[in-house]
mmCIF file of C-alpha atoms in Angstrom:
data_model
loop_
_atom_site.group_PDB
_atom_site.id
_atom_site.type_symbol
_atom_site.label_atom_id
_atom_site.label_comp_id
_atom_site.label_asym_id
_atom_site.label_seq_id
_atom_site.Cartn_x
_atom_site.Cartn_y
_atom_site.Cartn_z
ATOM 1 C CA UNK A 115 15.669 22.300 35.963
ATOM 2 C CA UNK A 116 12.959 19.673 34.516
ATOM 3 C CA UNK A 117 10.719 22.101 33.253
ATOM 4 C CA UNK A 118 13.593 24.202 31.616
ATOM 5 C CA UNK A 119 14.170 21.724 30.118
ATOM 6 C CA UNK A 120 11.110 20.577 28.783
ATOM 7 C CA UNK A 121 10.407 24.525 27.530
ATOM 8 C CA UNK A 122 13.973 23.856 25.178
ATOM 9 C CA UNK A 123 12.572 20.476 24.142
ATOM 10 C CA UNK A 124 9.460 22.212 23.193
ATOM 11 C CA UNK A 125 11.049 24.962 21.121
ATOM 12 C CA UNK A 126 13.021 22.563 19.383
ATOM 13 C CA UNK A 127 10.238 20.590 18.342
ATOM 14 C CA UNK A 128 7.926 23.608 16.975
ATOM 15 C CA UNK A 129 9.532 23.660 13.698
ATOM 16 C CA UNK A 130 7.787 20.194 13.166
ATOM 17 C CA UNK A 131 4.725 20.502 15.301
ATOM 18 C CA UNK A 132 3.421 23.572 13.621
ATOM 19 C CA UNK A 133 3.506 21.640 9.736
ATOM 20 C CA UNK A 134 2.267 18.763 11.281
ATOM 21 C CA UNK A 135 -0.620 20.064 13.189
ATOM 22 C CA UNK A 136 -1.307 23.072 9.531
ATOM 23 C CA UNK A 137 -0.997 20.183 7.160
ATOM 24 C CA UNK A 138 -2.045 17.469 9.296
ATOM 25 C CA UNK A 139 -4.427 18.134 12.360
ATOM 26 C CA UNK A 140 -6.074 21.026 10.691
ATOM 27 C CA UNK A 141 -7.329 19.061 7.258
ATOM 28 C CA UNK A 142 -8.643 15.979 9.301
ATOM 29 C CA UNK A 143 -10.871 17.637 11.687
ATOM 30 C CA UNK A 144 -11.843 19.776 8.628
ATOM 31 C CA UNK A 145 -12.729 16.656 7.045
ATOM 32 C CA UNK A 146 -14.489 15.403 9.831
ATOM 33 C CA UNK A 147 -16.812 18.284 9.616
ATOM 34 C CA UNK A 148 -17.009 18.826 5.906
ATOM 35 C CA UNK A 149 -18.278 15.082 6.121
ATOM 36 C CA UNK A 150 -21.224 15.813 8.836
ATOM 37 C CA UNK A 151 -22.317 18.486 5.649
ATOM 38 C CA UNK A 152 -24.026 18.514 2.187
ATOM 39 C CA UNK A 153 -21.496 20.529 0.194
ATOM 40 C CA UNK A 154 -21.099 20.450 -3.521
ATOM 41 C CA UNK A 155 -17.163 23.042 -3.393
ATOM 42 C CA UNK A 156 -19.691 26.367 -3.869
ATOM 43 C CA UNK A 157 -22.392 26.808 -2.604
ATOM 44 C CA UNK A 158 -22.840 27.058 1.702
ATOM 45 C CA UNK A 159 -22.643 23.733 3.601
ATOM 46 C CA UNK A 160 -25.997 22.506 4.251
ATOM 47 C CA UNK A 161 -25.690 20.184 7.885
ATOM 48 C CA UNK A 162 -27.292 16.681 7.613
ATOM 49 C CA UNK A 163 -25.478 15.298 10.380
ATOM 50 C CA UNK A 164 -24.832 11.547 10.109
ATOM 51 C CA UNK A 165 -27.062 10.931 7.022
ATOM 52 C CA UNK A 166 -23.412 11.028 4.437
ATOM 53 C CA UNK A 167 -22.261 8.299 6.797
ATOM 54 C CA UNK A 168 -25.556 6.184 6.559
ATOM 55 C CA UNK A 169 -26.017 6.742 2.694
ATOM 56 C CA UNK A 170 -23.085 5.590 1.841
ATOM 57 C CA UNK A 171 -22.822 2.474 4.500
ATOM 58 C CA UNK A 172 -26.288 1.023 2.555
ATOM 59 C CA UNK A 173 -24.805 2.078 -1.127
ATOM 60 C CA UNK A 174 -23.946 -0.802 -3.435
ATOM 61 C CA UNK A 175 -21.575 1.372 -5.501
ATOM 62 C CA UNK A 176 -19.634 1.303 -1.641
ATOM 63 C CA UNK A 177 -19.383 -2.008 -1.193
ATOM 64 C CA UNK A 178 -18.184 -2.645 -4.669
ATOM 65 C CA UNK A 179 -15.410 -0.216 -4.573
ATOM 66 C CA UNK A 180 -14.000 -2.294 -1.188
ATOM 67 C CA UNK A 181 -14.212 -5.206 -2.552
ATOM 68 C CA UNK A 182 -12.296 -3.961 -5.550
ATOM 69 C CA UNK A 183 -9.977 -2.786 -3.134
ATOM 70 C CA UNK A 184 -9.407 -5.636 -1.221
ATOM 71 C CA UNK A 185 -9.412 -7.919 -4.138
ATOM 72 C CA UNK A 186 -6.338 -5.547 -4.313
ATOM 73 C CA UNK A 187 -4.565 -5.894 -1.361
ATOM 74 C CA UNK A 188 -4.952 -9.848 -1.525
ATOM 75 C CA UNK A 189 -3.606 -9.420 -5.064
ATOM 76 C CA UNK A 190 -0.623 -7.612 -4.482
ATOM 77 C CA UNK A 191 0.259 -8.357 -1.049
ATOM 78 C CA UNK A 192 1.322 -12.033 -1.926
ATOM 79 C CA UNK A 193 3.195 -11.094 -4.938
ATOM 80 C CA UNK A 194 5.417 -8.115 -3.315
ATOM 81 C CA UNK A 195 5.986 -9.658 -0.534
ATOM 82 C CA UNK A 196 6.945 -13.109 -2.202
ATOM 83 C CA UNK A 197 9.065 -11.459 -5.229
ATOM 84 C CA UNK A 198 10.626 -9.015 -2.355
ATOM 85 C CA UNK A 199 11.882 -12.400 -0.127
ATOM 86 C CA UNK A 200 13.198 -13.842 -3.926
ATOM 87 C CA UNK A 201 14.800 -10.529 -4.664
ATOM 88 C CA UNK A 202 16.131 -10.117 -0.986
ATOM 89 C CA UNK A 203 17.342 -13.539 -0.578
ATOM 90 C CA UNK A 204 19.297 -13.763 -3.880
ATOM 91 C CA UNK A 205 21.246 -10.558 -3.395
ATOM 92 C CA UNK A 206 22.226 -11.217 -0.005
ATOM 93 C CA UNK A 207 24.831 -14.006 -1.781
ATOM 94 C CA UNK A 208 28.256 -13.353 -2.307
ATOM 95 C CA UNK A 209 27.169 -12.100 -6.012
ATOM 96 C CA UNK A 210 29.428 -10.237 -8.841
ATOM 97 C CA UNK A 211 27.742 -6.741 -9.254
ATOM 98 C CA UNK A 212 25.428 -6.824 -6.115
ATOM 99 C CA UNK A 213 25.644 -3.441 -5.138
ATOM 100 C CA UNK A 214 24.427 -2.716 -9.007
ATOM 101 C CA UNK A 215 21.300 -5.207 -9.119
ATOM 102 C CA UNK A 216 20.379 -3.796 -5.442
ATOM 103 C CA UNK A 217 19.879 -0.473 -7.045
ATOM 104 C CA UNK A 218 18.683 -1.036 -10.192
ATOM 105 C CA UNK A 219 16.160 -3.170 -8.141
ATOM 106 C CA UNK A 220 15.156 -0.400 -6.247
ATOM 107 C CA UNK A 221 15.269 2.375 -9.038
ATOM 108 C CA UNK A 222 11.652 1.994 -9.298
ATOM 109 C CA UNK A 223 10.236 2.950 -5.946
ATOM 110 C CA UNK A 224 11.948 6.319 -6.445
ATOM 111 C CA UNK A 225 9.946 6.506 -10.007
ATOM 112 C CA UNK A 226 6.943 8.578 -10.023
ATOM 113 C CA UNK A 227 4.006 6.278 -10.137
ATOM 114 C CA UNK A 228 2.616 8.004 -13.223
ATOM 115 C CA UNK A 229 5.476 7.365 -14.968
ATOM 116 C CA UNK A 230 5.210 3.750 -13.852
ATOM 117 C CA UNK A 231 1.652 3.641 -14.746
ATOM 118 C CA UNK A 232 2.233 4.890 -18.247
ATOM 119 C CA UNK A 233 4.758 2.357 -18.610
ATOM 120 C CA UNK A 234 2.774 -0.422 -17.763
ATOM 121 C CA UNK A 235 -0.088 0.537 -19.540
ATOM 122 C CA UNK A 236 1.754 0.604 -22.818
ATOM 123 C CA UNK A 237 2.944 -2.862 -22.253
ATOM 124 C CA UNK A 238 -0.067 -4.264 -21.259
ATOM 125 C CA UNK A 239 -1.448 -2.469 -24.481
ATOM 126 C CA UNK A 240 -4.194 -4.956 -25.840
ATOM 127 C CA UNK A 241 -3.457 -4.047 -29.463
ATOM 128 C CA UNK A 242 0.269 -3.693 -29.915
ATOM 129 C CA UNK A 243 1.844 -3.637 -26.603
ATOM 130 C CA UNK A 244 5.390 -6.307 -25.609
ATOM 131 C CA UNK A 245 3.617 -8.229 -22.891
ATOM 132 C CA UNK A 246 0.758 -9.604 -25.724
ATOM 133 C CA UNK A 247 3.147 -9.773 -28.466
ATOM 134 C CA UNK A 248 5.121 -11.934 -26.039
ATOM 135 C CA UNK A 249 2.100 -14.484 -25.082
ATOM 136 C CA UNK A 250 1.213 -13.966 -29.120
ATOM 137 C CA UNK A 251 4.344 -15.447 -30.052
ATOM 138 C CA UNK A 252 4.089 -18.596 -27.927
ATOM 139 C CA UNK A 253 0.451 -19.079 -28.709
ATOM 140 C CA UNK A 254 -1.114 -17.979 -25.051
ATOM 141 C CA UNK A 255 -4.180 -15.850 -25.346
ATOM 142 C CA UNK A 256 -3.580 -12.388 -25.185
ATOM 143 C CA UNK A 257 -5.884 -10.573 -22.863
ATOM 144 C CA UNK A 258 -7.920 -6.920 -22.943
ATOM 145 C CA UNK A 259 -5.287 -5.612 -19.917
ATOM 146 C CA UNK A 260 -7.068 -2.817 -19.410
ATOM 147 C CA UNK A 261 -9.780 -2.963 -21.571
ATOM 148 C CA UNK A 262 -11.714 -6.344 -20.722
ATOM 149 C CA UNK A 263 -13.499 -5.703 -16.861
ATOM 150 C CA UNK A 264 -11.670 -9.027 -15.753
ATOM 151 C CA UNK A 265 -8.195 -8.116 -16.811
ATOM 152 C CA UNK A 266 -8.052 -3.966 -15.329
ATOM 153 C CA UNK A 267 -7.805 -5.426 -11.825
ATOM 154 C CA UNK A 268 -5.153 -7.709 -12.330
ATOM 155 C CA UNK A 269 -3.070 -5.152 -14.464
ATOM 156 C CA UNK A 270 -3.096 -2.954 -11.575
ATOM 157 C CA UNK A 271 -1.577 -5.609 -9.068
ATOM 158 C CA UNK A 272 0.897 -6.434 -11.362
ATOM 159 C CA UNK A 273 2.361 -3.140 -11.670
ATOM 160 C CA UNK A 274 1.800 -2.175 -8.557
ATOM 161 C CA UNK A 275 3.733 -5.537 -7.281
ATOM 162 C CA UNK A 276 6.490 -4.537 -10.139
ATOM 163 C CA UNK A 277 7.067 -0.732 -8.707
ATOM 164 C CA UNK A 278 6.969 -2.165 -4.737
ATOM 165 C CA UNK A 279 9.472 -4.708 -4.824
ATOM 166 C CA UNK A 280 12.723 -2.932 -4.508
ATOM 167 C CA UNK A 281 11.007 -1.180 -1.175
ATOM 168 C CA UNK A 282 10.374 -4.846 0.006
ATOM 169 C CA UNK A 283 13.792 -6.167 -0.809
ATOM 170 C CA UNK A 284 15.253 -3.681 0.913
ATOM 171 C CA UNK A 285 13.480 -4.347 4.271
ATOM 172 C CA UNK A 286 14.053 -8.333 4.046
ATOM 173 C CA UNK A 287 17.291 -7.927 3.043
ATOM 174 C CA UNK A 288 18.664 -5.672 5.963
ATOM 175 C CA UNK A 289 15.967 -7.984 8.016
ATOM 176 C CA UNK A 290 18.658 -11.485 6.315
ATOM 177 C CA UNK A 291 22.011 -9.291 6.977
ATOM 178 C CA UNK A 292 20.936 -8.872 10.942
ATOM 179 C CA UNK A 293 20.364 -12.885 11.219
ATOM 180 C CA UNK A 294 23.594 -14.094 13.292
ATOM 181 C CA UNK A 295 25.704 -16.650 10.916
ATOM 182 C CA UNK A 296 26.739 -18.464 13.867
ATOM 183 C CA UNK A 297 22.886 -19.686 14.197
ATOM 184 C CA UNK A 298 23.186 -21.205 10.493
ATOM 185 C CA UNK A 299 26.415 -22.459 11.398
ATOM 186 C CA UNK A 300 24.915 -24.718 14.297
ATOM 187 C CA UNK A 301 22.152 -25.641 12.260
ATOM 188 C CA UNK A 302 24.537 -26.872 9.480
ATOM 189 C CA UNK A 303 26.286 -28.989 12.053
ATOM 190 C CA UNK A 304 23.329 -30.685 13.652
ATOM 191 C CA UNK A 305 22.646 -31.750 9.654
ATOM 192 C CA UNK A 306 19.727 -29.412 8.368
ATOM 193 C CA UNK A 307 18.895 -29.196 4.861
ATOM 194 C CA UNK A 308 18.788 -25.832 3.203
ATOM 195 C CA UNK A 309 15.312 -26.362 3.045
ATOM 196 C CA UNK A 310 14.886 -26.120 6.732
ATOM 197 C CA UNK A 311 17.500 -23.617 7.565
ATOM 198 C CA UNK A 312 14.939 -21.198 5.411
ATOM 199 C CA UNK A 313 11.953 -22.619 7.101
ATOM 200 C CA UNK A 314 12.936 -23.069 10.728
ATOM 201 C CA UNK A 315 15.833 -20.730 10.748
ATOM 202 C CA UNK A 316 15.703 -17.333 8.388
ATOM 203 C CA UNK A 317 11.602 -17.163 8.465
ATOM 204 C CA UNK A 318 11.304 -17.398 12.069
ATOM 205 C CA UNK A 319 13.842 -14.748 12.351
ATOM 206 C CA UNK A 320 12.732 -12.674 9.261
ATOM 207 C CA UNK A 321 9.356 -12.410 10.937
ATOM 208 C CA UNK A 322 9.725 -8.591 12.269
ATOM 209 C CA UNK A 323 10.716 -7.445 9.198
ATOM 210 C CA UNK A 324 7.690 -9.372 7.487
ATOM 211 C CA UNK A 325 5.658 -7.736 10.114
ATOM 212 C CA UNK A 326 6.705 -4.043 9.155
ATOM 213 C CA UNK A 327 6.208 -5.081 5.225
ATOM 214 C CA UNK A 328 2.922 -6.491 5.764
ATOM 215 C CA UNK A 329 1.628 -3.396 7.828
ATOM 216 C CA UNK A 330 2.948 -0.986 5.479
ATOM 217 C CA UNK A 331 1.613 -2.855 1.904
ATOM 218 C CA UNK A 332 -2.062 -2.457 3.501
ATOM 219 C CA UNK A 333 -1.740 0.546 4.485
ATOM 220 C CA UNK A 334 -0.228 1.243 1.224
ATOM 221 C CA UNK A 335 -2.977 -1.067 -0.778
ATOM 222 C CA UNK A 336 -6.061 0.280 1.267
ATOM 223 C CA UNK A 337 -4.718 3.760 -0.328
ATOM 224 C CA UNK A 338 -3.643 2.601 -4.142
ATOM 225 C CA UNK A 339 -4.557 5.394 -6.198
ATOM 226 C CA UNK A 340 -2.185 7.174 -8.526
ATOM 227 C CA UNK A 341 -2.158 3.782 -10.725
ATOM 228 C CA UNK A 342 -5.805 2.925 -11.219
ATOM 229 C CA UNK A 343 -6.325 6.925 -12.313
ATOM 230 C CA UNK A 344 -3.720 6.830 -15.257
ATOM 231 C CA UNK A 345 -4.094 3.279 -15.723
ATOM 232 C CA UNK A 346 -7.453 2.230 -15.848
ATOM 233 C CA UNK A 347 -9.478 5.335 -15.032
ATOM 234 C CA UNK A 348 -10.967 2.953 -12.612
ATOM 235 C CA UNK A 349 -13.018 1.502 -15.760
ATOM 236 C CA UNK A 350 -13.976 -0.673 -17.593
ATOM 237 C CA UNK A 351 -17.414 -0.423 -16.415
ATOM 238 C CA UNK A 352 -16.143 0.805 -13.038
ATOM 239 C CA UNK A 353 -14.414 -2.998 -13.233
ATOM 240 C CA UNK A 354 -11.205 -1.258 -11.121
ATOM 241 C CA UNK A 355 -12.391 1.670 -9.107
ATOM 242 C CA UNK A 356 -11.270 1.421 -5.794
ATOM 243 C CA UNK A 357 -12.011 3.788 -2.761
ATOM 244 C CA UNK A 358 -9.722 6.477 -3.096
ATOM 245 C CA UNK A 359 -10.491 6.854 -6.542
ATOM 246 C CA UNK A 360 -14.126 7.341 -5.312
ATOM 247 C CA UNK A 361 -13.372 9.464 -3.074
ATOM 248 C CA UNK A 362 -11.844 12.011 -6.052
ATOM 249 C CA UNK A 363 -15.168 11.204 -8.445
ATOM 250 C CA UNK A 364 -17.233 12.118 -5.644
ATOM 251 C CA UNK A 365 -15.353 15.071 -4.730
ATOM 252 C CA UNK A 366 -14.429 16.378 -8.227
ATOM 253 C CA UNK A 367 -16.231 14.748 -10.843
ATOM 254 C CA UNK A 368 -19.996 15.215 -8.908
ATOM 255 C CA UNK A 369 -19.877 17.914 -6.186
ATOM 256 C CA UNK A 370 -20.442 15.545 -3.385
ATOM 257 C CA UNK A 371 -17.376 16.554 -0.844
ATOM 258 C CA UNK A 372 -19.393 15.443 2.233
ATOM 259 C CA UNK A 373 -19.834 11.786 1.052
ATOM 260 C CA UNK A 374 -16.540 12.028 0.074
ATOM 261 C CA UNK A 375 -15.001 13.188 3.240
ATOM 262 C CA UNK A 376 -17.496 10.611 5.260
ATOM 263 C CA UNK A 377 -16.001 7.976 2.861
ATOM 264 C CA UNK A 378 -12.648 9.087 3.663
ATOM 265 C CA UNK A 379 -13.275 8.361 7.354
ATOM 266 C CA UNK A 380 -14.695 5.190 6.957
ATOM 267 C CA UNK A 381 -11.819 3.954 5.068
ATOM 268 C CA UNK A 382 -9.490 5.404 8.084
ATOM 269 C CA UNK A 383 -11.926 3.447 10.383
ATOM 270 C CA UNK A 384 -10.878 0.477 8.244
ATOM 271 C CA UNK A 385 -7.279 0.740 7.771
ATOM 272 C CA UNK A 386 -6.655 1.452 11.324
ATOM 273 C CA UNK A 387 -8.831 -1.643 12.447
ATOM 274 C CA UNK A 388 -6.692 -3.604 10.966
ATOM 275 C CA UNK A 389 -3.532 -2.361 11.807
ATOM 276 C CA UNK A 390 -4.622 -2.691 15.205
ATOM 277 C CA UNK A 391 -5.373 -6.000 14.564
ATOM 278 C CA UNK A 392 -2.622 -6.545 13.005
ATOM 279 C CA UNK A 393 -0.106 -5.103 16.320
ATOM 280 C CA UNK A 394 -2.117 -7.263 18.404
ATOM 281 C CA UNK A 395 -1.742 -10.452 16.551
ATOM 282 C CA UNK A 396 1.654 -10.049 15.881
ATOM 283 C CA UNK A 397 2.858 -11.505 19.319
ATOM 284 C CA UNK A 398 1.620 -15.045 18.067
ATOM 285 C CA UNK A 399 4.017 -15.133 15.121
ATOM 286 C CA UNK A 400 6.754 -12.468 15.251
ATOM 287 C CA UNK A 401 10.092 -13.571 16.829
ATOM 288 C CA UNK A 402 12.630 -10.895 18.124
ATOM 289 C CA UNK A 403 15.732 -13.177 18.777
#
């Protein structure tokens, strides 16, 4: 009877095991070997074994594109995750038109990121675009956005942080909405301040969603992409090119798939060390009530 059952169970699960292992399974151990290869897209692979992996591991122009990308991630994490708790924490109050803010909040993580991009990039225009006109007018400087090699960076995070934060408010907020009132309630009557309710009571008890939003914004920051390409280019001067975006130049703008595909598995190596880390450090600070 088991193993009847387990042949239905099987069958039912082929119509997402077969995409999963052609779209999935099959690319990454293609990768893995395209990345053990000299191959410029034409001609035959030539095999060089582990030499991609060691090349790039002792290249400067690797180890500038991760620390571009983590400068990155420590960028935008903060600022998602802190305008996502404002966001989150506002509209769970008894507000007129909260079911309109949520979604117009959240109308921007179902944009297409180029559209995004080209959004932010004509505001953060140097010459003529609202954000400088804006600082302009109340006598601020008015930085190169994505012209000066100090400024590309920073444009990135901020619209990256801008398109995210709907995504985060939504996780906080159904992480406030599953917080028991009758816990505030107590807390109210043993005299707490607002203050500490928030920092003994809703943090504390916010902490698995925080968990999930912190995972997924690395993952999601290790692999930032689509902005940086119609953005910045990941210029000036290379000032914002960040890993992925190597990965395409090396793959389609010099003929090097190999390094590229070795690159790609380093940064797996990366992201998943620090998920892992991330799982197993999570039972010092995340609370399930």
């Amino acid at each position: 009877m088991k193993r009847k059952n387990l042949g239905w169970v099987l069958f039912f699960l082929l119509p997402s095991a077969i995409p999963l292992f052609v779209f999935t399974v099959v690319p990454m151990v293609s990768s893995l070997w395209v990345s053990l290869h000299k191959w410029n897209l034409i001609s035959p692979m030539e095999w060089v074994g582990l030499r991609n992996y060691q090349n790039l591991l002792t290249d400067e122009t690797t180890r500038r594109v991760f620390l571009h990308t983590l400068i990155y991630v420590a960028g935008y994490l903060p600022i998602v995750y802190a305008g996502g708790l404002g966001l989150a924490l506002a509209l769970n109050q008894k507000l007129k038109g909260r079911a309109f803010l949520r979604a117009t909040y959240f109308l921007p993580v179902v944009t297409s990121w180029v559209v995004v991009a080209l959004v932010w990039k004509w505001l953060l225009n140097p010459s003529n675009g609202l954000v400088n006109q804006v600082l302009g007018a109340v006598g601020l400087p008015e930085p190169g956005w994505w012209t000066d090699p100090q400024w590309a960076l920073p444009a990135v995070i901020l619209s990256s942080a801008w398109k995210d934060l709907g995504f985060v408010m939504v996780i906080l907020l159904a992480g406030l909405q599953s917080i028991p009132s009758d816990i505030y309630e107590a807390a109210k009557v043993d005299g707490s301040s607002a203050w500490q309710r928030f920092w003994r009571v809703t943090l504390p008890l916010l902490s698995p969603s925080t968990f999930f939003v912190v995972v997924i914004s690395l993952i999601n920051g290790f692999q930032v992409f689509d902005q940086v390409y119609v953005m910045t280019g990941g210029g000036p001067q290379g000032s914002s090119q960040v890993v992925v975006g190597q990965i395409y130049d090396l793959t389609f703008r010099y003929g090097r798939a190999g390094e590229a595909s070795a690159l790609s598995w380093i940064l797996f190596a990366v992201i998943l060390l620090i998920t892992v880390f991330q799982i197993r450090g999570q039972r010092r600070w995340v609370h399930y009530a």
